[in-house]
Short mmCIF file of C-alpha atoms and ligand atoms in Angstrom, two decimals:
data_model
loop_
_atom_site.label_atom_id
_atom_site.label_comp_id
_atom_site.label_asym_id
_atom_site.label_seq_id
_atom_site.Cartn_x
_atom_site.Cartn_y
_atom_site.Cartn_z
CA MET A 1307 22.41 142.14 162.87
CA CYS A 1308 21.49 144.31 166.41
CA ALA A 1309 18.42 145.95 166.83
CA GLU A 1310 18.17 149.80 165.25
CA ARG A 1311 18.03 153.10 166.67
CA PRO A 1312 16.03 155.15 164.24
CA THR A 1313 18.71 157.93 163.83
CA LYS A 1314 20.25 160.31 161.67
CA SER A 1315 23.68 160.07 161.69
CA HIS A 1316 25.79 163.42 162.50
CA LEU A 1317 28.48 161.61 160.85
CA TYR A 1318 27.82 161.64 157.52
CA SER A 1319 28.85 164.91 155.37
CA SER A 1320 29.17 164.79 151.42
CA GLY A 1321 32.47 166.38 151.87
CA HIS A 1322 34.38 166.48 148.79
CA ILE A 1323 34.28 163.99 145.76
CA ARG A 1324 37.83 162.35 144.50
CA MET A 1325 37.81 160.20 141.81
CA ASP A 1326 40.07 157.71 141.04
CA GLU A 1327 43.34 158.90 139.10
CA THR A 1328 41.65 159.15 135.69
CA GLY A 1329 38.90 161.90 137.24
CA THR A 1330 36.38 159.21 137.12
CA HIS A 1331 35.19 155.76 138.51
CA VAL A 1332 37.00 153.38 135.59
CA PRO A 1333 33.96 150.80 134.22
CA VAL A 1334 35.20 147.45 134.28
CA LEU A 1335 35.17 144.53 132.04
CA LEU A 1336 33.32 147.36 129.64
CA ASP A 1337 33.39 145.88 126.45
CA SER A 1338 32.59 142.06 127.17
CA VAL A 1339 29.46 143.69 128.69
CA VAL A 1340 28.25 146.02 125.94
CA SER A 1341 28.94 143.20 123.22
CA PHE A 1342 27.17 141.00 125.43
CA PHE A 1343 23.78 143.25 125.21
CA SER A 1344 24.62 144.53 121.46
CA GLY A 1345 24.96 141.10 120.06
CA GLY A 1346 21.71 140.34 121.20
CA ILE A 1347 19.00 143.25 121.94
CA THR A 1348 18.38 146.37 119.86
CA GLU A 1349 15.21 148.05 121.43
CA GLY A 1350 13.27 147.96 124.40
CA LEU A 1351 14.63 148.97 127.83
CA LEU A 1352 17.80 148.62 128.61
CA VAL A 1353 18.31 148.92 133.15
CA ASP A 1354 21.55 149.43 134.46
CA GLY A 1355 20.58 148.90 138.01
CA THR A 1356 24.20 150.54 139.71
CA ALA A 1357 24.73 153.06 137.77
CA GLY A 1358 27.24 154.90 139.76
CA ALA A 1359 29.39 157.13 137.38
CA GLY A 1360 27.50 155.99 134.55
CA GLY A 1361 30.94 154.30 132.64
CA HIS A 1362 28.33 151.43 131.18
CA LEU A 1363 25.60 153.65 130.66
CA ALA A 1364 27.46 155.92 128.68
CA ALA A 1365 29.14 153.14 126.05
CA PHE A 1366 25.41 151.10 126.22
CA ALA A 1367 24.18 154.94 124.91
CA GLU A 1368 26.63 154.89 122.24
CA ALA A 1369 26.56 151.32 120.84
CA LEU A 1370 23.03 150.66 121.20
CA PRO A 1371 21.36 154.10 120.24
CA LYS A 1372 17.57 152.48 119.68
CA MET A 1373 17.42 151.61 123.26
CA SER A 1374 15.48 153.44 125.92
CA LEU A 1375 17.96 153.29 128.69
CA LEU A 1376 17.51 153.34 132.69
CA GLY A 1377 19.80 154.37 135.41
CA VAL A 1378 19.26 153.53 139.04
CA ASP A 1379 21.80 154.06 142.06
CA ARG A 1380 20.96 154.51 145.80
CA ASP A 1381 23.64 156.61 146.07
CA PRO A 1382 22.72 160.67 145.77
CA VAL A 1383 26.03 161.51 144.94
CA ALA A 1384 26.40 159.05 142.21
CA ILE A 1385 22.80 160.69 140.85
CA SER A 1386 24.04 164.20 140.64
CA ILE A 1387 27.04 163.09 138.49
CA LEU A 1388 24.71 161.03 136.29
CA ARG A 1389 21.96 163.80 135.93
CA SER A 1390 24.86 166.18 134.87
CA ARG A 1391 26.14 163.81 132.47
CA PHE A 1392 23.13 162.64 130.92
CA ASN A 1393 21.48 165.98 131.36
CA GLN A 1394 20.80 166.34 127.68
CA ASP A 1395 20.16 162.66 127.17
CA SER A 1396 16.35 162.05 126.63
CA VAL A 1397 17.25 158.75 126.11
CA VAL A 1398 18.49 158.15 129.23
CA THR A 1399 16.30 158.01 132.90
CA VAL A 1400 18.15 158.21 136.06
CA ARG A 1401 16.62 157.73 139.43
CA GLN A 1402 18.06 157.46 142.82
CA ALA A 1403 16.74 154.41 144.35
CA SER A 1404 17.53 150.71 145.21
CA TYR A 1405 17.71 148.18 142.02
CA THR A 1406 15.03 146.44 144.22
CA GLU A 1407 12.71 149.53 143.21
CA ILE A 1408 13.40 148.69 139.53
CA PRO A 1409 9.82 147.20 138.43
CA ALA A 1410 8.50 150.84 139.81
CA ILE A 1411 10.20 153.01 137.88
CA MET A 1412 9.72 151.07 135.04
CA ASN A 1413 5.97 151.34 135.49
CA GLU A 1414 6.33 154.87 135.83
CA ILE A 1415 8.18 155.30 132.84
CA GLY A 1416 5.86 153.13 130.75
CA PHE A 1417 7.86 149.82 130.35
CA THR A 1418 6.36 146.08 131.79
CA TYR A 1419 9.40 144.60 130.86
CA ALA A 1420 12.90 144.99 130.40
CA SER A 1421 15.18 143.95 127.11
CA GLY A 1422 18.52 143.63 129.15
CA ALA A 1423 19.93 144.71 132.64
CA LEU A 1424 23.24 145.43 134.54
CA PHE A 1425 24.14 145.13 137.55
CA ASP A 1426 27.96 146.17 138.62
CA LEU A 1427 27.74 145.31 142.58
CA GLY A 1428 29.39 146.47 144.93
CA LEU A 1429 30.87 150.00 145.30
CA SER A 1430 32.37 152.47 143.23
CA SER A 1431 35.66 154.41 143.23
CA ILE A 1432 33.65 157.77 143.84
CA GLN A 1433 32.72 156.34 146.98
CA LEU A 1434 35.60 154.65 148.26
CA ASP A 1435 38.09 157.49 147.51
CA ASP A 1436 35.74 160.17 149.22
CA SER A 1437 37.51 159.85 153.28
CA SER A 1438 34.14 161.30 154.58
CA ARG A 1439 32.58 158.67 153.81
CA GLY A 1440 34.50 155.91 155.59
CA PHE A 1441 34.48 153.21 153.08
CA SER A 1442 38.48 152.94 153.34
CA TYR A 1443 40.89 152.17 155.71
CA ARG A 1444 43.61 153.92 153.88
CA SER A 1445 42.36 157.40 154.88
CA ASP A 1446 40.72 158.15 157.85
CA GLY A 1447 37.42 159.52 157.91
CA PRO A 1448 34.24 158.80 160.21
CA LEU A 1449 33.07 154.93 159.76
CA ASP A 1450 29.76 155.76 157.75
CA MET A 1451 29.29 153.44 154.72
CA ARG A 1452 26.23 153.71 154.06
CA PHE A 1453 25.20 153.81 150.09
CA ASP A 1454 22.34 156.47 150.77
CA GLY A 1455 23.39 158.78 153.43
CA SER A 1456 20.06 159.93 154.36
CA SER A 1457 18.80 156.80 156.13
CA GLY A 1458 20.02 153.77 158.12
CA ALA A 1459 22.82 153.22 160.99
CA THR A 1460 26.21 153.56 160.13
CA ALA A 1461 29.08 151.23 160.71
CA ASP A 1462 29.87 153.62 163.73
CA GLU A 1463 26.64 153.22 165.15
CA LEU A 1464 27.21 149.10 164.63
CA LEU A 1465 29.94 149.07 166.08
CA ASN A 1466 29.29 150.84 169.29
CA ARG A 1467 26.12 148.94 169.77
CA CYS A 1468 26.26 145.33 168.54
CA SER A 1469 27.35 142.74 171.00
CA GLU A 1470 30.68 141.06 170.50
CA ARG A 1471 28.90 138.15 168.87
CA GLU A 1472 27.35 140.04 166.88
CA ILE A 1473 30.02 142.40 165.12
CA ALA A 1474 32.14 138.64 164.98
CA ASP A 1475 28.88 137.42 163.07
CA ILE A 1476 29.31 140.10 160.57
CA ILE A 1477 32.76 140.00 160.11
CA TYR A 1478 32.75 136.22 159.55
CA ASN A 1479 29.48 135.93 157.30
CA TYR A 1480 30.04 139.11 155.24
CA GLY A 1481 34.17 138.92 155.43
CA GLU A 1482 35.00 135.38 155.35
CA GLU A 1483 37.20 136.23 157.73
CA GLY A 1484 38.21 133.49 160.51
CA ARG A 1485 39.74 135.62 163.25
CA SER A 1486 36.23 137.26 163.52
CA ARG A 1487 35.90 136.57 167.14
CA ARG A 1488 39.20 137.71 167.90
CA ILE A 1489 38.68 141.14 165.44
CA ALA A 1490 35.06 141.78 167.75
CA LYS A 1491 36.45 140.69 171.34
CA ALA A 1492 39.29 143.83 170.58
CA ILE A 1493 36.81 146.31 169.32
CA VAL A 1494 34.03 145.88 172.28
CA ARG A 1495 37.39 146.26 174.54
CA GLU A 1496 38.72 149.21 172.92
CA ARG A 1497 35.43 151.00 171.56
CA PRO A 1498 33.59 153.96 171.26
CA VAL A 1499 35.53 153.60 167.67
CA HIS A 1500 34.32 156.00 165.48
CA SER A 1501 36.66 156.87 162.68
CA THR A 1502 38.45 154.23 159.98
CA GLN A 1503 42.10 154.87 161.33
CA GLU A 1504 40.95 154.14 165.25
CA LEU A 1505 39.28 151.22 163.22
CA ALA A 1506 42.25 149.98 161.57
CA LYS A 1507 44.51 150.65 164.52
CA ILE A 1508 42.97 148.33 166.99
CA ILE A 1509 42.68 145.57 164.18
CA ARG A 1510 46.34 145.63 163.26
CA GLY A 1511 47.45 146.32 167.32
CA ASN A 1512 45.40 142.85 167.98
CA VAL A 1513 45.16 140.71 165.14
CA ARG A 1514 48.21 138.36 163.45
CA GLY A 1515 48.23 137.95 159.78
CA ASN A 1516 48.17 139.99 156.61
CA PRO A 1517 46.64 143.41 157.84
CA VAL A 1518 45.79 144.54 154.17
CA LYS A 1519 43.57 141.13 153.95
CA ILE A 1520 42.08 141.51 157.21
CA LEU A 1521 41.43 145.33 157.23
CA SER A 1522 39.66 144.65 153.38
CA ARG A 1523 37.47 142.16 154.82
CA VAL A 1524 36.27 143.79 157.97
CA PHE A 1525 35.72 146.78 155.63
CA GLN A 1526 33.75 145.10 153.43
CA ALA A 1527 31.92 143.12 156.03
CA LEU A 1528 30.65 146.19 157.69
CA ARG A 1529 29.81 148.00 154.23
CA ILE A 1530 27.50 144.96 153.23
CA ALA A 1531 26.42 145.07 156.58
CA VAL A 1532 25.10 148.61 156.51
CA ASN A 1533 23.79 148.67 153.55
CA ARG A 1534 22.15 145.16 153.87
CA GLU A 1535 23.63 144.81 150.12
CA LEU A 1536 22.81 140.45 150.37
CA GLU A 1537 19.10 141.19 151.27
CA GLN A 1538 18.99 143.12 148.59
CA LEU A 1539 20.54 141.26 146.32
CA ASP A 1540 18.40 138.42 147.52
CA ASN A 1541 15.59 140.53 146.90
CA LEU A 1542 16.27 141.54 143.31
CA LEU A 1543 17.09 137.92 142.44
CA GLU A 1544 14.19 136.53 143.58
CA ASN A 1545 12.03 138.92 141.46
CA LEU A 1546 14.13 139.77 138.28
CA HIS A 1547 12.12 137.41 136.59
CA THR A 1548 8.80 138.92 136.50
CA TRP A 1549 10.02 141.94 135.00
CA THR A 1550 12.52 141.19 132.11
CA GLU A 1551 11.00 139.55 128.85
CA SER A 1552 11.89 136.41 127.05
CA GLY A 1553 15.24 136.76 125.70
CA ALA A 1554 16.87 139.73 127.73
CA ARG A 1555 20.07 139.59 128.55
CA ILE A 1556 21.23 140.37 132.00
CA ALA A 1557 24.64 140.63 133.16
CA PHE A 1558 26.06 140.65 136.80
CA ILE A 1559 29.91 141.84 137.62
CA THR A 1560 30.37 140.70 141.14
CA PHE A 1561 33.56 141.46 143.45
CA HIS A 1562 33.50 138.83 146.05
CA SER A 1563 32.30 135.16 146.52
CA LEU A 1564 29.27 135.89 148.37
CA GLU A 1565 27.57 137.59 145.67
CA ASP A 1566 29.15 135.44 142.97
CA ARG A 1567 27.92 132.47 144.17
CA LYS A 1568 24.11 133.85 144.16
CA ILE A 1569 24.48 134.82 140.51
CA LYS A 1570 26.08 131.36 139.76
CA LEU A 1571 22.66 129.86 141.33
CA LEU A 1572 20.10 131.99 139.89
CA PHE A 1573 21.78 131.21 136.33
CA ARG A 1574 22.27 127.44 136.69
CA ASP A 1575 19.72 126.45 138.76
CA SER A 1576 16.81 128.95 139.48
CA GLY A 1577 14.78 127.64 135.99
CA TYR A 1578 13.85 131.28 134.42
CA TYR A 1579 17.51 131.79 132.54
CA SER A 1580 19.90 130.05 130.11
CA GLN A 1581 23.67 130.78 130.98
CA PHE A 1582 25.21 132.84 127.98
CA SER A 1583 28.72 131.38 129.38
CA PRO A 1584 29.00 128.95 132.34
CA VAL A 1585 31.99 130.32 133.28
CA TRP A 1586 32.51 133.49 134.76
CA ILE A 1587 35.00 136.11 132.56
CA VAL A 1588 37.60 137.77 134.34
CA ALA A 1589 39.20 141.25 133.21
CA ASP A 1590 42.40 140.59 130.97
CA ASP A 1591 45.87 141.55 131.84
CA ASN A 1592 45.97 144.53 130.24
CA GLU A 1593 42.60 145.81 132.33
CA ARG A 1594 43.98 144.29 135.56
CA ARG A 1595 46.91 146.18 134.81
CA GLU A 1596 45.51 149.80 134.40
CA ASN A 1597 42.38 149.47 136.63
CA PRO A 1598 43.02 147.61 140.12
CA ARG A 1599 39.20 147.23 141.04
CA ALA A 1600 39.39 144.84 137.76
CA ARG A 1601 41.57 142.35 139.63
CA SER A 1602 38.19 140.72 141.44
CA ALA A 1603 35.75 141.23 138.88
CA ARG A 1604 33.94 138.33 137.48
CA LEU A 1605 31.31 138.96 134.94
CA ARG A 1606 28.63 136.71 134.71
CA MET A 1607 25.75 136.76 131.86
CA GLY A 1608 22.58 134.80 131.27
CA ILE A 1609 19.22 134.76 128.79
CA ARG A 1610 16.05 134.94 130.42
CA LEU A 1611 13.72 132.33 129.25
C1 LIG B 2854 30.82 149.50 141.21
S1 LIG B 2854 29.61 150.52 141.11
C2 LIG B 2854 29.01 151.03 139.49
C3 LIG B 2854 29.80 151.71 138.64
C4 LIG B 2854 29.32 152.02 137.07
N1 LIG B 2854 28.79 150.73 136.46
C5 LIG B 2854 29.97 152.70 136.29
O1 LIG B 2854 30.41 152.28 135.30
O2 LIG B 2854 30.11 154.11 136.45
C6 LIG B 2854 28.53 150.19 141.97
C7 LIG B 2854 27.44 151.04 142.59
O3 LIG B 2854 26.54 150.56 142.84
C8 LIG B 2854 25.71 151.62 143.84
N2 LIG B 2854 24.76 150.59 144.55
C9 LIG B 2854 25.16 149.34 145.63
N3 LIG B 2854 23.55 148.84 145.91
C10 LIG B 2854 22.47 149.51 145.08
C11 LIG B 2854 21.29 148.90 145.41
N4 LIG B 2854 20.99 147.78 146.14
N5 LIG B 2854 20.32 149.59 144.61
C12 LIG B 2854 21.06 150.75 143.55
N6 LIG B 2854 22.26 151.24 143.73
C13 LIG B 2854 23.24 150.59 144.09
C14 LIG B 2854 26.62 151.86 144.32
O4 LIG B 2854 26.19 153.18 144.87
C15 LIG B 2854 27.62 151.93 143.37
O5 LIG B 2854 27.34 153.64 142.81
#
């Protein structure tokens, strides 16, 4: 990725938060996740490394009342939702951090090993639906895309600063979009580009194919690059075995193949886990109908050896 300037974006604004139509982020594959944990662990620490609006965490608090719960998220908006949701709940600790910082937080709250961990990767409806954060090509907003808006380069900065080649690589590597060079060429020719709709217009006007698919891939790629999501995930996967106890249950929900591949290899080949089920679990028809986010969700579960 192109070199960073140490700068605070003028574009970020916390804006208003629009939840999805049910009034909150709907947790995906909730029953499968809860029965996986409650079927094997009852005590100790259960970590939700991507706690979001706390949908999974709230279900854990109900199904596993003897467990201590830790909810971590990078996003300050998620953290304020979690804090108000679990305000009275002494068994739930909430921290704004990356999941790569979990061992240090555990240490601080008195745990060396966790008995279980969930990572529901990607972004939440709260982030997607808030146009001021720039995650969606469906509404207009500044090209920010940072989970933690206080630091790091925005999508705006990447698009206006990186070379054509660097932009093409981001789109190809993180969006798996074959027309990456053409898209990058058009962006560089027409930049500066500051808003989601300016970017969507450039892509629609210059690239043939299904615009919805292309736009989702480009927006996914930029979000992954801005938040260094794959580097964060690699770091987590490298260290997970050091802070999970033997018998710990670990679940990952992924929304694209770049992440899913890494989890598959972790559970199958790293030697630290046994696969709970050799294939991924997907949402049933009912959930897919009711929650569009669930359509691309894949759940993989493993047990620490
Ligand atoms: C799909 S949502 C989780 C939703 C949550 N399970 C619920 O039920 O509300 C993913 C969350 O992961 C957070 N996230 C992404 N990368 C992260 C990281 N490296 N560390 C901590 N949180 C992260 C995002 O900010 C987002 O809130």
